[in-house]
Coordinates of C-alpha atoms in Angstrom, one line a residue:
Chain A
X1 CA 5.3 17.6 1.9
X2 CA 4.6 16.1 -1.3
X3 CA 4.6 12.2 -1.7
X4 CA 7.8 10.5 -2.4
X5 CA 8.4 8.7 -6.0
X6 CA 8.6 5.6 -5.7
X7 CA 11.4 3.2 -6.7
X8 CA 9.6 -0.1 -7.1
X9 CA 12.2 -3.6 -7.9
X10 CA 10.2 -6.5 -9.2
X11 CA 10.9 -10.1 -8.8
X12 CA 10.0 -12.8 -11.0
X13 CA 8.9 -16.0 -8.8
X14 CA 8.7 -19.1 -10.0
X15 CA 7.3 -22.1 -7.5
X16 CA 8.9 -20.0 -5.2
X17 CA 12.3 -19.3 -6.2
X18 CA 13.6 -16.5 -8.0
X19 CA 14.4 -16.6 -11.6
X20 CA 16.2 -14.1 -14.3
X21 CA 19.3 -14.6 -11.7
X22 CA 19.9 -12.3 -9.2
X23 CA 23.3 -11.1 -8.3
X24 CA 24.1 -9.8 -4.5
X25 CA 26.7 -10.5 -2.5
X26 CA 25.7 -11.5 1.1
X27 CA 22.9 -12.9 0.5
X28 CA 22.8 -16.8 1.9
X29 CA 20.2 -17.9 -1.0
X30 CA 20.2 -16.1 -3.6
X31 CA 17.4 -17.6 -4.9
X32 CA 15.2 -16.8 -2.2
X33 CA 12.9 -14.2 -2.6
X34 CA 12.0 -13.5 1.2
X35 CA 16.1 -12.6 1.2
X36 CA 16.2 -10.1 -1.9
X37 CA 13.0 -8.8 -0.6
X38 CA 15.1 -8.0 3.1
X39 CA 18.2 -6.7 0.4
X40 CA 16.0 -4.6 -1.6
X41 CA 14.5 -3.0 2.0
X42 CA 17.5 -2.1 3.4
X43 CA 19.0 -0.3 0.1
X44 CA 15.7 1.8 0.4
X45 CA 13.2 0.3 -2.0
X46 CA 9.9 1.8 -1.3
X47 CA 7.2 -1.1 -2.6
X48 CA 8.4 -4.7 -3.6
X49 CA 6.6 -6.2 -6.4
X50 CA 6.4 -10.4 -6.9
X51 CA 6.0 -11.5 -10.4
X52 CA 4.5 -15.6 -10.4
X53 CA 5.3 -16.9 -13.4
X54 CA 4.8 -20.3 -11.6
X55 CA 3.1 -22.7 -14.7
X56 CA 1.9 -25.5 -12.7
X57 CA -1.4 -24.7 -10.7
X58 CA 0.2 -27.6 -8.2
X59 CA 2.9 -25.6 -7.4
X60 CA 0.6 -22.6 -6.7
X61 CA 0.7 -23.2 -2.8
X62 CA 4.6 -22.0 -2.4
X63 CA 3.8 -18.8 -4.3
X64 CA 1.5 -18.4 -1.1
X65 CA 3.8 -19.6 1.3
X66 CA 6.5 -17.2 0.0
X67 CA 4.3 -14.3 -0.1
X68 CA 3.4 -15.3 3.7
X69 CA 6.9 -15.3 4.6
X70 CA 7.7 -12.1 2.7
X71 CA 4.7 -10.0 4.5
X72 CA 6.2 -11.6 8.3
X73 CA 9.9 -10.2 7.6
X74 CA 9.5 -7.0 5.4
X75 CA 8.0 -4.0 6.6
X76 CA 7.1 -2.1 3.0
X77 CA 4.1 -2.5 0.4
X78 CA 4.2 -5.8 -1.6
X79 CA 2.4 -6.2 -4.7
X80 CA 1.9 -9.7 -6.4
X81 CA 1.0 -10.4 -9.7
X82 CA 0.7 -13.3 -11.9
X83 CA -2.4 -15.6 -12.7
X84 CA -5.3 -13.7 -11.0
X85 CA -8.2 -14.0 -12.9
X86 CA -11.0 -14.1 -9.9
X87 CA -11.7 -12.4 -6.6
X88 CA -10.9 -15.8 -4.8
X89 CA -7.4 -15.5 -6.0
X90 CA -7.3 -12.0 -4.9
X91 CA -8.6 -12.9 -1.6
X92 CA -5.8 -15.9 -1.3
X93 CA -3.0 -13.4 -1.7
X94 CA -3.8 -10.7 0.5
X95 CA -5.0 -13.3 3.3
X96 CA -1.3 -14.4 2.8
X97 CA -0.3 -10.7 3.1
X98 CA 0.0 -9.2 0.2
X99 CA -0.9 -5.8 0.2
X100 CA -1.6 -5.3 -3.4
X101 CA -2.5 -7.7 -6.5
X102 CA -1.6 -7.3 -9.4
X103 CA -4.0 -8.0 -12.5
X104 CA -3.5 -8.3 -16.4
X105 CA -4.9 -11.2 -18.7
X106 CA -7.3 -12.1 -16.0
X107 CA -9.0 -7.7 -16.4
X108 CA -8.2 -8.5 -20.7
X109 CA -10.8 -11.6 -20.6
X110 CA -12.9 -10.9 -17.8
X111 CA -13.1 -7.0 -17.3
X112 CA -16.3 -7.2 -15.1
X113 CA -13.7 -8.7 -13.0
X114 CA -11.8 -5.6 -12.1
X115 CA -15.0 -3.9 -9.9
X116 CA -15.7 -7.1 -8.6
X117 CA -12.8 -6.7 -7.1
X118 CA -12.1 -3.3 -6.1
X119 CA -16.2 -3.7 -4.6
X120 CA -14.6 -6.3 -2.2
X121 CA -11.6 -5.1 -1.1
X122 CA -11.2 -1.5 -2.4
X123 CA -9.6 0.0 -5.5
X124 CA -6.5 0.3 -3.7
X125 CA -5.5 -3.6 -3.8
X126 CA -5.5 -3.5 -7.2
X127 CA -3.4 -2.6 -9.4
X128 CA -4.0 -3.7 -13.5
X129 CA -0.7 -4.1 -15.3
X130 CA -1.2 -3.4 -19.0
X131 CA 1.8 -5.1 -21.2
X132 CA 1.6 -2.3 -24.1
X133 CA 3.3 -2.3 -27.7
X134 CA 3.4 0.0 -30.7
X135 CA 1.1 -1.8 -33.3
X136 CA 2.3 -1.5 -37.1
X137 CA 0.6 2.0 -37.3
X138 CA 1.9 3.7 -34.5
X139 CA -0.8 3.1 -32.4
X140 CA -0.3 1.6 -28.7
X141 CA -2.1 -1.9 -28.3
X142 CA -2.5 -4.1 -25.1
X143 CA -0.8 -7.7 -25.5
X144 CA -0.6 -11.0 -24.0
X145 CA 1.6 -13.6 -23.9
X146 CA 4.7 -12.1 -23.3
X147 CA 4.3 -9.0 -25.8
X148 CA 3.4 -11.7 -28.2
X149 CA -0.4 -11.4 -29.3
X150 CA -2.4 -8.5 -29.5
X151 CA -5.7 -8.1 -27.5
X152 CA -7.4 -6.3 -29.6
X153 CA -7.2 -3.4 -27.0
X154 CA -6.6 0.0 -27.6
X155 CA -3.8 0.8 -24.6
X156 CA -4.9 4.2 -23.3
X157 CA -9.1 3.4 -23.4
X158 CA -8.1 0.2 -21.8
X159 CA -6.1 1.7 -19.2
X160 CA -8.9 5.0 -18.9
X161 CA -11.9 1.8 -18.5
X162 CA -10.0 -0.7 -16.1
X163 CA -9.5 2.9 -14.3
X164 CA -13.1 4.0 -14.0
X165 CA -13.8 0.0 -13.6
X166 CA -11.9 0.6 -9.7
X167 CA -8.5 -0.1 -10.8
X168 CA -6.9 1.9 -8.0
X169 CA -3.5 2.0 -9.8
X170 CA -1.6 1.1 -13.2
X171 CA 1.6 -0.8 -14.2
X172 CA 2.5 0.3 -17.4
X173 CA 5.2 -1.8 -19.1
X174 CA 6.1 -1.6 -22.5
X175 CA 7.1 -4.3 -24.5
X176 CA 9.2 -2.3 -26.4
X177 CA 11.5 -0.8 -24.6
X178 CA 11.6 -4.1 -22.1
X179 CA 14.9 -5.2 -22.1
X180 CA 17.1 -2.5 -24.3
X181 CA 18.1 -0.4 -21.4
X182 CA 17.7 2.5 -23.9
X183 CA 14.9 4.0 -21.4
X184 CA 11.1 4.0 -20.7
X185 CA 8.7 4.9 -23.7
X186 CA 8.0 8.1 -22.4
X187 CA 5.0 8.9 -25.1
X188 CA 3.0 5.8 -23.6
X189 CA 3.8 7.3 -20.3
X190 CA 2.5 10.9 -21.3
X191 CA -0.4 9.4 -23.7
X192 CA -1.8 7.6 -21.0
X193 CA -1.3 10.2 -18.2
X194 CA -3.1 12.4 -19.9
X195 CA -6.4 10.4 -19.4
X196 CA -5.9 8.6 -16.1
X197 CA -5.8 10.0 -12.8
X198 CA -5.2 6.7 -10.4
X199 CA -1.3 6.7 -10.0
X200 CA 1.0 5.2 -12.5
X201 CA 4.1 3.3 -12.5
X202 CA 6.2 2.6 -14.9
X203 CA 8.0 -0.1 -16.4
X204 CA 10.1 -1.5 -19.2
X205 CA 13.6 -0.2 -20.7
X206 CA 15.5 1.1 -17.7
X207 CA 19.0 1.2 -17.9
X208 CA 20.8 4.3 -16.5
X209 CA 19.7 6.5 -13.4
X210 CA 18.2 9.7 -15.8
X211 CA 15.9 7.4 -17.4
X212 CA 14.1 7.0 -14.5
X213 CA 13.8 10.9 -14.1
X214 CA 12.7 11.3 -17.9
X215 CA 9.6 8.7 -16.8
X216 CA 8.8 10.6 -13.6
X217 CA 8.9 14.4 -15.7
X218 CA 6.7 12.3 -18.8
X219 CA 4.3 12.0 -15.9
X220 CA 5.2 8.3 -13.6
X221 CA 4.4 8.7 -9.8
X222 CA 6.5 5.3 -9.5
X223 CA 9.4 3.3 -11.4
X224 CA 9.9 -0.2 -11.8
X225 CA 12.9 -2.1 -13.0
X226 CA 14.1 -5.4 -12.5
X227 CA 17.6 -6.6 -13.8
X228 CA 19.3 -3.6 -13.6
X229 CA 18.2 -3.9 -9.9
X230 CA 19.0 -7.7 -9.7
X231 CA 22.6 -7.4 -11.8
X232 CA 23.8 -4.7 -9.0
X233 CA 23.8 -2.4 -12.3
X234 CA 22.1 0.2 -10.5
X235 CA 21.3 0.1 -7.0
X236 CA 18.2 1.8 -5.7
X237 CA 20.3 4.9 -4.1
X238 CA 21.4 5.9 -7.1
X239 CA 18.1 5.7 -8.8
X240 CA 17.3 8.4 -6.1
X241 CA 20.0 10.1 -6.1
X242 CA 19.2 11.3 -9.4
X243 CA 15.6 11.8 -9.2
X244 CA 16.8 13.9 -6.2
X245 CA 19.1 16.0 -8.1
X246 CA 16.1 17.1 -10.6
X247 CA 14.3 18.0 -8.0
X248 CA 11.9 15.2 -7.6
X249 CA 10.8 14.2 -3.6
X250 CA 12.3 10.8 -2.9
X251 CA 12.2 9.0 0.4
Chain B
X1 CA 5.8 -6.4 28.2
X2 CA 2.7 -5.2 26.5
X3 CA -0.1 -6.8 25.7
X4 CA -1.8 -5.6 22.3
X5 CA -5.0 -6.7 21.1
X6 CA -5.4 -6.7 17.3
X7 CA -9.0 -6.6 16.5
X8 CA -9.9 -9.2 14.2
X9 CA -13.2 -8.2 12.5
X10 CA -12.6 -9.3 9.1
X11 CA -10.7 -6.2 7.8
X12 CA -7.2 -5.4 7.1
X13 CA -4.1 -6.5 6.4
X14 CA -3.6 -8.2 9.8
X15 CA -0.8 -10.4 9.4
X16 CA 1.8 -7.8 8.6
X17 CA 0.1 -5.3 11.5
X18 CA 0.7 -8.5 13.8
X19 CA 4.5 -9.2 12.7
X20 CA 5.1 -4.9 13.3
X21 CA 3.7 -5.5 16.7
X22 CA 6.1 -8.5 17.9
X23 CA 8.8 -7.1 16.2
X24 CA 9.1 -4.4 18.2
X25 CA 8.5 -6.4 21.8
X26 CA 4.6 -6.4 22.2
X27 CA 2.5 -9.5 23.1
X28 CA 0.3 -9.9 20.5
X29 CA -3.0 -11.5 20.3
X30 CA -5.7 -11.4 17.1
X31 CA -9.0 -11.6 18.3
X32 CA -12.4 -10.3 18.4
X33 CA -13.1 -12.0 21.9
X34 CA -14.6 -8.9 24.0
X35 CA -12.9 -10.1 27.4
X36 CA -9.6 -9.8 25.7
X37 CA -10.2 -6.5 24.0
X38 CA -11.1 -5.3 27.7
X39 CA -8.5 -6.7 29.2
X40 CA -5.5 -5.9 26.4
X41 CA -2.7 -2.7 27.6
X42 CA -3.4 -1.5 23.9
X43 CA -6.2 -2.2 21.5
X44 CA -5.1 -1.8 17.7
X45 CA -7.7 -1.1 15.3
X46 CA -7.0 -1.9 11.6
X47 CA -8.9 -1.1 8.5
X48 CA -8.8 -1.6 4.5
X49 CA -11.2 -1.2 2.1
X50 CA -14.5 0.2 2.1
X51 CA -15.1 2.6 4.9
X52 CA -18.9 1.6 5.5
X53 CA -18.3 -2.3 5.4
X54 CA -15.2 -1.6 8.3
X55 CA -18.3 -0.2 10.0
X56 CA -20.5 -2.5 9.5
X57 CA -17.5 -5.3 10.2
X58 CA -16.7 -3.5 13.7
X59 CA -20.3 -3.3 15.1
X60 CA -21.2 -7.2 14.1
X61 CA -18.0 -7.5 16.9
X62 CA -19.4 -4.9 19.5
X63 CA -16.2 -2.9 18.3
X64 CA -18.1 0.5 19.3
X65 CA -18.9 -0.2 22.7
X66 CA -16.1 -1.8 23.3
X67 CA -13.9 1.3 22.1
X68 CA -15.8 3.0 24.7
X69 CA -15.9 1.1 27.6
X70 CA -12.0 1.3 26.8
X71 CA -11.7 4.7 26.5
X72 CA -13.8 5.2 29.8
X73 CA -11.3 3.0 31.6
X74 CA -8.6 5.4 30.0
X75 CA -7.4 2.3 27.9
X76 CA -5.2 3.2 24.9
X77 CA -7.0 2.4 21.5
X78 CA -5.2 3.1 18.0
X79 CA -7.1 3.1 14.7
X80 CA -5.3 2.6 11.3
X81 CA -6.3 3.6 7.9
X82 CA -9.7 2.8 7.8
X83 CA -9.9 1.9 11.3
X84 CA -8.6 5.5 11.6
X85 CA -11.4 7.4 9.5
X86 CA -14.6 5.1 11.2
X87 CA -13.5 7.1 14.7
X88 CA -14.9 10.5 12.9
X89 CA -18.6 10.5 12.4
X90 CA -19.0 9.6 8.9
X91 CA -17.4 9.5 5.1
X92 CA -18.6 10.2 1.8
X93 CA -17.7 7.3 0.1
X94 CA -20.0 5.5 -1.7
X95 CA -22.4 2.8 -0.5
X96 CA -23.3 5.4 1.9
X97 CA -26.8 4.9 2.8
X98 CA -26.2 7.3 6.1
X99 CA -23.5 9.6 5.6
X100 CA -23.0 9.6 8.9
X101 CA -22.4 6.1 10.3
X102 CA -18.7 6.3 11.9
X103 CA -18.2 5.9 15.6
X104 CA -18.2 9.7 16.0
X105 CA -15.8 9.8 18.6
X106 CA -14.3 12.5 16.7
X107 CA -16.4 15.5 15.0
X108 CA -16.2 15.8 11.3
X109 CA -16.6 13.6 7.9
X110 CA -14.2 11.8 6.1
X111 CA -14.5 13.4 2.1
X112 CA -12.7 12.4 -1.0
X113 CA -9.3 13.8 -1.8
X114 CA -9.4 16.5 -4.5
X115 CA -5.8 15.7 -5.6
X116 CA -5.3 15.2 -9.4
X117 CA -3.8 11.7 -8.7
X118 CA -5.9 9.7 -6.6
X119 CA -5.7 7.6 -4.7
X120 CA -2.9 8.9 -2.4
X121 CA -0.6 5.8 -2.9
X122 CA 2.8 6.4 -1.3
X123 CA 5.6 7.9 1.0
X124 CA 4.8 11.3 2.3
X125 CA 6.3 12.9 5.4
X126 CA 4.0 14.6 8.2
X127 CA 4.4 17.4 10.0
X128 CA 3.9 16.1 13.5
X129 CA 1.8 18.1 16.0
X130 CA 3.8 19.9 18.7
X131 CA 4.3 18.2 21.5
X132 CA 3.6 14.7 19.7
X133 CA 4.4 11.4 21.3
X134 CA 3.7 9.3 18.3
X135 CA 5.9 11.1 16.5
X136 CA 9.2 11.7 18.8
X137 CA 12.4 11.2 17.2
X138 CA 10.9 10.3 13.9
X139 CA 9.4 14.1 13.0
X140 CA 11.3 14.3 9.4
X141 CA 10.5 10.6 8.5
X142 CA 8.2 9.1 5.8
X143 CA 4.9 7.2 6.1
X144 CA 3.1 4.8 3.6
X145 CA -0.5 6.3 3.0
X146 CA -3.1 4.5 1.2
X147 CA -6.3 6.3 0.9
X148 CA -8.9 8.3 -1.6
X149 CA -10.5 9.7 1.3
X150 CA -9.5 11.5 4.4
X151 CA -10.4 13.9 7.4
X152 CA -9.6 17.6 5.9
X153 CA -10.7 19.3 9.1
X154 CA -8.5 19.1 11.7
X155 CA -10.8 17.8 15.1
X156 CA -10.7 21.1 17.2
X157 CA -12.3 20.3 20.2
X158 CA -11.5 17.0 22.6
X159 CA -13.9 14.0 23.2
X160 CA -16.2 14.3 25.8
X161 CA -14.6 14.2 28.6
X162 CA -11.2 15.2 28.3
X163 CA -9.6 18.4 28.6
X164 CA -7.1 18.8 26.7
X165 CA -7.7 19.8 22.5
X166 CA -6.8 16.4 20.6
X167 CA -2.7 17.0 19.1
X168 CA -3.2 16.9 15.2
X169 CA -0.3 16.0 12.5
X170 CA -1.1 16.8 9.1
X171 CA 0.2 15.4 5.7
X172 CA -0.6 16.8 2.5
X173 CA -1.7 15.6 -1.1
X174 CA -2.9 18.0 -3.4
X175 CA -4.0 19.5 0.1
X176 CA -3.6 19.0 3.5
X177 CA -5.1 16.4 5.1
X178 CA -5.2 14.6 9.3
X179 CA -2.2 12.3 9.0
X180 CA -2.6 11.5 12.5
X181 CA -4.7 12.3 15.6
X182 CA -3.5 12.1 19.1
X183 CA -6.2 12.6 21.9
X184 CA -6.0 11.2 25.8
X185 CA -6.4 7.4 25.0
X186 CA -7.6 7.5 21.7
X187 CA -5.2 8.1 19.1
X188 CA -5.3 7.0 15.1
X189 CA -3.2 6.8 11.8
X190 CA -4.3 7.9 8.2
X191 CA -1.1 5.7 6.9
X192 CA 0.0 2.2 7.8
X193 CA 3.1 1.9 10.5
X194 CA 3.0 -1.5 9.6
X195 CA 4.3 -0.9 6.2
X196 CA 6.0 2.4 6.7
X197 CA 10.0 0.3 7.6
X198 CA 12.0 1.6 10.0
X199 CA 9.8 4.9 11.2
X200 CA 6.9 3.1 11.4
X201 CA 8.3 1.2 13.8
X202 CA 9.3 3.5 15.6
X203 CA 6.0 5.1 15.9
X204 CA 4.5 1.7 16.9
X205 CA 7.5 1.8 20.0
X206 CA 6.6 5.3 20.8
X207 CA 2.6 4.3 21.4
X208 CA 3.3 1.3 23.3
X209 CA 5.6 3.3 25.5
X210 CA 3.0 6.1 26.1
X211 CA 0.8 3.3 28.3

């Protein structure tokens, strides 16, 4: 009776076509994010998330159209993120049907920006996704750029003040572990559970099925992953399967 | 085939509610235009967001009178979400100037979930209320709740009017909470069919078949 975790892939979208390569078979374009986001339904995924990594504000317009397309053909939660700095942005994607958005730099330079929001449309749109690395003395630190430069943001008071700001969720993905497959960073998972009670999902290092369970027992309601999704390395049943088998409700 | 009116009051995420609708066979039409709301099979009620603005959004389009005149007429009316929690008679949720500023077709106030993690952000099955139509063939399925807030009392007695104690389906996060409330005409979701796949779906089929 409890809720389900939730096995989250994420996309990145740039002027509307996937990149980071995605590998499926029967898929007509593979490129196409309205057809991985109908794959990534049927094997069970439980929210979608859209990454724009789309440069060009020109090119803006198909992230919208795709998003539109996307909320007319796929009947589970879809998050986008990428680029919102302003409640007019916020207000563009869920008008194109988006049910969440998906904030980060935007929240790091503006963090009045984050009530705004959640004051307009509720705390549950918004979700603030904090990129987080281990600074030279241990300490976790909020970044931009990639995992690049550091904010000068202390990553668990960041993610405790965007919380209390209306943040009604948090996407926690370390720079770190992104990309080694060796698993989530499960002390910035615990560390920051410990002082935030909006739901957290995590992100960043997942490479075998138990890794996903380790981030759920350090204290994740949801997981995120995106090539080991997109390379058919795992598929989103056996992510379940697992977290099934340690005892952990899945849907 | 049935004719659905979404009501279009400024709340909500309407297009996907709209797609769920023709997808499985209803006519759909998005409008706050009263002769179309009385004149719709089914009137779907959405809701996001603040609980006090849906209320103030819903009686800038005559949404409460028109609920009623429906419900008079025995004309099926479904709330979602937040269109869901503005049929009890009020919430705690802040802004609240008068606590007590729903529709209050239903007895009882909407209070904030207690639940360490909140809000309620998820997948969570229900535990249908015997005899359920909403909920026929789909009783061990999942549904997507959004919320912080929800009814904790169950609605014990009917509206005015009808006979018959309303059928409730609970859920539960941290504790249990009105998943769903099935009463004559009126009926109402705390999760979102639209975005619930498959099940929701189905529960979407199994209203529009009930009228």
């Amino acid at each position: 009776m409890t809720s389900a975790v939730r096995v989250i892939p994420c996309l990145d979208v740039d002027a509307g076509r996937v990149v980071k390569g995605v590998n499926f078979a029967n898929l007509r374009d593979a490129g196409d994010p309205v057809e991985l986001a109908h794959g990534y339904e049927n094997q069970g995924a439980d929210e979608l998330t859209f990454l724009d990594v789309t440069a060009s504000s020109a090119a803006r317009d198909t992230t919208y159209e795709v998003v539109g397309r996307t909320a007319e053909q796929v009947f589970i939660p879809l998050t986008v993120g990428g680029g919102v700095r302003t409640v007019a942005d916020v207000d563009r994607l869920l008008r194109s049907g988006a049910d969440k958005v998906g904030i980060n730099t935007g929240a790091i330079a503006r963090p009045e920006v984050i009530a705004e929001i959640a004051d307009r449309f509720g705390a549950q749109v918004l979700v603030l996704s904090a990129d987080v690395r281990r600074a030279a003395d241990g300490h976790f630190e909020i970044t931009t750029h990639g995992g690049r430069t550091a904010a000068g943001l202390e990553a668990v008071e960041w993610c405790v003040r965007a919380a209390a700001l209306g943040a009604g969720e948090i996407l926690l993905n370390s720079m770190d572990a992104d990309g080694t497959k060796d698993g989530f960073d499960l002390e910035l998972i615990r560390a920051v559970r410990r002082e935030v009670s909006v739901p957290l999902i995590a992100s960043g290092g997942a490479g075998a099925p138990e890794h996903f369970v380790q981030a759920v027992e350090a204290g994740a309601d949801a997981v995120l992953a995106a090539s080991v999704f997109h390379f058919r390395e795992l598929t989103i049943g056996q992510v379940k399967d697992a977290l099934r088998a340690a005892g952990h409700p899945v849907r | 085939m049935k004719r659905v009116v979404v009501l279009d009051y400024g709340s909500g995420n309407v297009r996907s509610v709209v797609r769920m609708l023709e997808r499985v066979g209803a006519h759909v039409e998005l409008t706050a235009d009263p002769e179309a709301v009385r004149r719709a099979d089914g009137l779907y009620v959405p809701g996001v967001g603040n609980f006090h603005a849906c209320v103030a959004g819903l009686r800038r389009a005559d949404g409460p009178a028109l609920i009623a005149e429906r419900l008079a007429a025995g004309l099926p009316v479904l709330g979602v979400c937040v269109g869901f929690q503005v049929l009890f008679e009020g919430s705690t949720e802040h802004y609240a100037t008068d606590a007590l500023d729903g529709i209050g077709l239903w007895p009882g106030t909407v209070t904030r979930l207690t639940a360490p993690v909140v809000p309620h952000m998820g997948w969570s099955q229900v535990q249908p209320a015997s005899g359920s139509t909403l909920f026929d063939g789909i009783e061990d399925e999942w549904f997507y709740f959004v919320h912080s807030y929800a009814a904790l009392r169950a609605p014990g007695a009917g509206r005015a009017g009808v006979d018959r104690a309303p059928l409730v389906s609970t859920a539960e996060h941290g504790e249990v909470f009105v998943a769903a409330v099935e009463d004559g005409a009126l009926g109402g979701t705390q999760f979102h069919p639209e975005k619930s796949g498959d099940a929701g779906a189905t529960l979407i089929e199994n209203w529009l078949a009930s009228f």
